Every structure is written in C-alpha cells, then in structure tokens.
XYZ file of C-alpha atoms in Angstrom:
304
model
C 10.139 46.157 -67.775
C 8.106 49.158 -66.352
C 7.477 49.482 -62.648
C 6.481 52.123 -60.161
C 9.409 52.976 -57.907
C 10.154 55.335 -55.035
C 13.763 56.063 -53.762
C 12.752 58.022 -50.701
C 9.800 58.136 -48.331
C 7.281 60.947 -48.820
C 4.020 61.956 -50.442
C 2.445 60.593 -53.605
C 4.902 62.645 -55.674
C 7.855 60.287 -54.824
C 6.228 57.598 -57.039
C 7.474 57.463 -60.508
C 7.497 55.023 -63.580
C 10.963 53.507 -64.245
C 12.538 50.738 -66.304
C 13.769 47.921 -64.076
C 15.152 44.484 -64.670
C 12.378 41.764 -64.801
C 12.721 39.468 -61.691
C 13.429 35.873 -62.044
C 11.573 33.364 -59.944
C 13.379 31.337 -57.248
C 12.390 27.967 -55.846
C 8.627 27.928 -55.046
C 7.978 31.079 -56.916
C 6.274 32.167 -60.183
C 6.623 35.295 -62.199
C 3.265 36.927 -63.109
C 2.641 39.263 -66.013
C 0.429 41.742 -64.090
C -2.833 42.624 -65.664
C -4.130 44.498 -62.657
C -2.803 45.538 -59.201
C -4.858 46.497 -56.133
C -4.196 49.727 -54.299
C -4.535 49.532 -50.454
C -4.286 52.152 -47.703
C -1.324 50.264 -46.310
C 0.535 51.038 -49.564
C 0.597 54.744 -48.980
C 1.280 54.398 -45.288
C 4.416 52.358 -46.103
C 5.430 54.811 -48.858
C 5.140 57.688 -46.442
C 7.603 56.057 -43.973
C 5.157 56.016 -41.152
C 5.037 52.219 -40.988
C 8.838 51.587 -40.950
C 8.657 50.131 -37.498
C 6.244 47.478 -38.586
C 7.176 47.013 -42.166
C 10.883 47.863 -42.770
C 11.183 48.834 -46.427
C 14.603 48.798 -48.230
C 14.780 51.494 -50.931
C 14.306 51.802 -53.789
C 10.974 49.902 -53.557
C 7.952 49.126 -55.645
C 4.622 49.187 -53.827
C 1.745 46.837 -53.980
C 0.681 43.599 -52.328
C -2.059 42.160 -54.524
C -2.112 41.312 -58.209
C -3.943 39.427 -60.941
C -2.217 38.282 -64.116
C -0.847 35.477 -66.196
C 2.003 33.198 -65.107
C 4.910 33.569 -67.465
C 7.710 31.669 -65.713
C 7.861 29.140 -62.817
C 10.636 28.481 -60.431
C 12.101 25.261 -59.220
C 9.696 22.894 -57.583
C 6.484 24.600 -58.717
C 4.018 22.052 -60.072
C 0.669 23.798 -59.282
C 1.055 26.430 -61.953
C 2.367 26.653 -65.513
C 3.006 29.419 -67.983
C -0.314 30.691 -69.323
C -2.308 30.165 -66.133
C -4.389 33.024 -64.968
C -4.002 33.708 -61.302
C -4.699 36.147 -58.452
C -3.016 36.530 -55.140
C -0.194 38.379 -53.305
C 3.018 39.698 -54.663
C 6.490 39.135 -53.200
C 8.141 41.962 -55.033
C 5.579 44.698 -55.370
C 2.600 44.513 -57.787
C 2.789 48.028 -59.312
C 4.776 46.671 -62.221
C 4.416 44.995 -65.539
C 5.752 41.770 -63.859
C 6.078 40.545 -60.289
C 7.103 37.479 -58.371
C 4.733 35.590 -56.137
C 5.071 32.558 -53.930
C 3.096 29.814 -55.635
C 1.461 29.004 -52.328
C -0.015 32.487 -52.148
C -1.901 32.254 -55.484
C -5.251 31.014 -56.624
C -6.538 30.394 -60.140
C -8.663 33.111 -61.501
C -12.153 31.786 -62.351
C -13.304 32.204 -65.873
C -15.519 35.294 -66.216
C -13.998 37.131 -63.304
C -12.562 40.464 -64.537
C -8.937 41.366 -64.016
C -9.749 44.495 -61.975
C -12.146 42.564 -59.738
C -9.602 39.757 -59.361
C -6.911 42.239 -58.212
C -9.318 43.802 -55.801
C -9.976 40.484 -53.908
C -6.980 39.224 -52.092
C -6.314 41.748 -49.435
C -10.020 42.700 -48.728
C -11.383 39.220 -48.638
C -8.539 37.681 -46.594
C -8.511 40.572 -44.119
C -12.359 40.504 -43.683
C -12.456 36.676 -43.215
C -9.631 36.779 -40.793
C -10.976 39.601 -38.533
C -14.439 38.127 -38.394
C -12.827 34.872 -37.281
C -10.848 36.660 -34.649
C -14.030 38.324 -33.402
C -15.682 34.986 -33.370
C -18.700 36.584 -34.943
C -21.737 34.279 -35.033
C -25.436 34.159 -36.023
C -27.678 36.556 -34.217
C -25.021 38.924 -33.059
C -24.564 42.639 -33.831
C -21.352 43.927 -35.388
C -20.320 47.511 -35.476
C -18.158 47.974 -38.563
C -16.173 51.272 -39.078
C -15.281 52.109 -42.707
C -17.944 49.840 -43.928
C -18.035 51.429 -47.429
C -14.289 50.772 -48.100
C -12.687 47.823 -49.914
C -12.247 45.726 -46.752
C -15.403 47.073 -45.044
C -17.778 46.395 -47.853
C -16.560 42.667 -48.082
C -16.740 42.350 -44.352
C -20.374 43.559 -44.447
C -21.300 40.788 -46.897
C -19.406 38.069 -45.102
C -20.820 39.074 -41.676
C -24.372 39.134 -43.023
C -23.775 35.707 -44.551
C -22.981 34.522 -41.073
C -26.298 35.695 -39.788
C -25.136 38.817 -38.037
C -26.659 42.287 -38.011
C -24.138 44.815 -39.213
C -24.124 48.484 -38.282
C -21.827 50.223 -40.694
C -20.301 53.637 -40.279
C -19.776 55.595 -43.532
C -20.365 58.966 -45.093
C -23.982 59.632 -45.960
C -23.103 59.198 -49.730
C -22.515 55.536 -49.141
C -25.554 54.819 -47.005
C -27.662 53.548 -49.828
C -24.774 51.302 -51.037
C -24.438 49.882 -47.528
C -28.202 49.106 -47.417
C -27.826 47.169 -50.667
C -25.068 45.120 -49.083
C -27.253 44.276 -46.108
C -25.880 46.771 -43.460
C -27.597 49.295 -41.363
C -25.758 52.574 -42.151
C -24.857 55.271 -39.595
C -22.945 58.512 -39.990
C -19.600 58.639 -38.153
C -18.391 61.737 -36.157
C -19.671 63.496 -33.184
C -22.736 61.754 -31.588
C -21.773 58.329 -32.976
C -22.310 56.604 -29.609
C -25.777 57.956 -29.353
C -26.709 57.060 -32.941
C -25.463 53.435 -32.580
C -27.375 53.023 -29.282
C -30.626 54.082 -31.012
C -29.987 51.276 -33.477
C -28.759 48.818 -31.053
C -30.249 49.550 -27.533
C -28.877 46.282 -26.088
C -25.415 47.121 -27.290
C -23.111 45.659 -29.924
C -21.382 42.267 -29.638
C -18.220 43.050 -31.604
C -16.454 45.990 -33.300
C -14.382 45.766 -36.538
C -12.489 49.007 -37.243
C -11.455 49.036 -40.889
C -11.090 52.922 -41.102
C -8.529 53.933 -38.494
C -10.188 57.342 -38.075
C -10.258 57.596 -34.339
C -13.376 55.548 -33.555
C -11.872 53.255 -31.023
C -12.769 55.249 -27.852
C -16.359 55.326 -28.890
C -16.203 51.692 -29.744
C -14.887 50.875 -26.162
C -17.810 52.809 -24.781
C -20.318 51.044 -26.840
C -18.811 47.716 -25.639
C -19.512 48.762 -22.049
C -15.954 49.958 -21.407
C -14.169 46.765 -22.417
C -11.798 46.223 -25.211
C -12.834 42.574 -25.611
C -14.011 41.726 -29.090
C -12.747 44.894 -30.718
C -10.253 44.557 -33.485
C -8.676 47.268 -35.772
C -6.651 46.880 -38.887
C -5.986 50.555 -39.234
C -5.614 52.543 -36.004
C -2.156 53.124 -34.801
C -3.297 54.024 -31.276
C -4.718 50.505 -30.731
C -1.917 49.462 -28.299
C -2.336 52.513 -26.128
C -6.064 51.789 -25.792
C -5.570 48.049 -25.213
C -7.310 47.158 -28.513
C -6.188 44.241 -30.685
C -4.461 45.227 -33.942
C -4.831 42.522 -36.629
C -1.997 42.435 -39.122
C -2.410 38.992 -40.580
C 0.881 37.580 -39.206
C -0.248 34.099 -40.051
C 0.052 34.779 -43.762
C -2.700 34.810 -46.383
C -4.875 31.921 -47.263
C -4.868 30.862 -50.862
C -7.668 28.406 -50.094
C -9.992 31.208 -48.884
C -9.056 33.334 -51.748
C -10.058 30.706 -54.227
C -13.370 30.274 -52.450
C -14.045 34.023 -52.500
C -12.986 34.387 -55.999
C -15.531 31.806 -57.007
C -18.175 33.658 -55.014
C -17.332 36.871 -56.814
C -17.350 35.170 -60.237
C -20.760 33.707 -59.428
C -22.215 37.045 -58.393
C -22.533 36.094 -54.753
C -19.846 38.463 -53.490
C -19.926 42.034 -54.616
C -16.674 43.971 -54.954
C -17.057 47.673 -55.766
C -14.311 49.049 -57.987
C -14.049 52.747 -57.079
C -11.617 53.711 -59.893
C -9.153 52.233 -62.248
C -5.929 54.134 -62.973
C -3.136 53.472 -65.540
C -0.001 52.168 -63.884
C 1.877 55.409 -64.782
C -0.732 57.379 -62.704
C 0.010 55.466 -59.389
C 0.642 58.836 -57.634
C -2.936 59.939 -58.331
C -4.232 56.687 -57.019
C -2.326 57.105 -53.785
C -3.664 60.716 -53.523
C -7.171 59.457 -53.785
C -6.509 56.667 -51.251
C -5.056 59.040 -48.764
C -8.048 61.351 -49.094
C -10.252 58.723 -47.658
C -13.973 58.305 -48.300
C -13.300 55.838 -51.058
C -16.155 53.470 -51.785
C -14.648 50.238 -52.829
C -11.274 49.485 -54.298
C -8.760 51.419 -56.335
C -6.948 49.457 -59.080
C -3.971 50.029 -61.284
C -3.677 48.478 -64.742
C -0.315 48.360 -66.579
C-alpha cells in the first residue's frame, strides 16, 4: 500500500510516498482504510527531530495521529467494530497512509452526513480543547485568553469555552478576526502591545490562559494573570517548564466517548470545524510546509 515515509529527521522534503506492507491488526486493534488524515503542528515538530526527547521516533516512520476511514480488518477480541464500519479516531501506526492500525478503544463511529475531511479534523482538536478547558477548570462567567484562536485547536476551544458561558479573548492575525467573531470570541492582535490591548478588553484581568500557538506569548500571559502561572496551560510552547507554566500533552490518552459526542455536534452543525486546505496524500510535504509557516485558519487534511 502507499504511505508517506521519512528515513531521517529534517525539513518537509524528507517526506516521500513509498510502497509499504499493509499492517495487520493485533489483539484489540482494527485496520482502517484511510479516507482522510489530519495534519497537526506536532507532526512537523516530530518529523524535524525537535521532539525526540518527548516523542522518540524509530525510523523509518509514517507521520499522522488522526484518521477517518472504513474498517477493513479487525483483530482478536474486537467486538465493537466490523469490516465496513465508518470510523474516526487516532492511528497507532501513522495515518498518512492508505491503511493504518488503530486501537479499537480509540475510535468512534462516524455519524452519517459528516464529511471525511471534517471527521479527520476532529480527533486531536476536539480532544485537546476539551482536555485543556477541563484542566483550566473554566466555568461560566469567566474570561479566557486564548492564543492561536484561529487554528484547528483554538477555533474548537473558542466554541467549547463559549458554550460553557465564558468570555473568550482570542489572539489571531487581523485576517482571522471576523472569523473569530462568528465563533463567539473577541479578537485581538498578537505581538508588541498585547498586554495593553488585552487589558483594554478585560480591565479586571483574565481568569485563565490557553496557549495553543506556542509563539512566545507566555511571559505576557503571566503578566496578565498578575504575575502568577496559575491557570495558564500551553500545548505548544517548549519554554513552559522554564517559566513554570503547565504543558498539557494528553498523557491520559484520548477519549473516544468525547470524540463521539463532538462528532455528533459537528454533524448536527453545532460545532464548526474549519478546513483550511485539503492536500492529496502524495503532497504531504506541501502540507507540512504550510503548517510550519503558521497563520493557518483551521485544519489541514490529507486525502489518499
């Protein structure tokens, strides 16, 4: 089968299409014929080698954590799914491929009417957003400062936070401000003067900070929290430990139950997931180049 492979760490150009053996599912696993695969910033960070300490990666490797597709083989002990079932969730072997393995417990059924590209865009973004909002204990009436609010995780987090009754101030480039207003956030430009701009919008301060961008906004966030690192969480800034800020990596594992709930919300039009661009599988290097460039509104998706 076809898969995107890299044999060495480096830039997007190390990614190439190759013929590999189709994996066979072990106990508790299923094999999924991939219809769409989500592209996440973590993918290019792992591919570059910068994340080896946190995510050791044996080479050669196939990138990709999230997928949507059709079950075509089940392993021993799997009763929740059967060949022909349409699913979405997390890959155990890399989703940038025509076929990938997944733990049955990490999958949810794809609701009828949900497109393949939207299904593939849901797992990481919705699970991460829900997890961090829980870690921040965000509640009704509070004000959340959300960095990277126009991205895949950020845009979902805006909607889930607003649904909790919070006011969301979202940093983003000016081109994404109207989009954020539609989602229910109060947009603000990032960069020099951020602290002053946020204080104009929230004179009494912000109750919590969710950094989904990793672009050096943590010092300003600490200042806006009155000098404390309490209730600041990042999913993207490698300097978090030095600053005493919590880094959320999802060590508890993904929640298939939450994914099923969020997939239904998306299918019913109650959760908006912006698809920034769809690339053919063979053009994964271009997708990584776009992802690394930043300023992506929504999710990038590969389709075999």
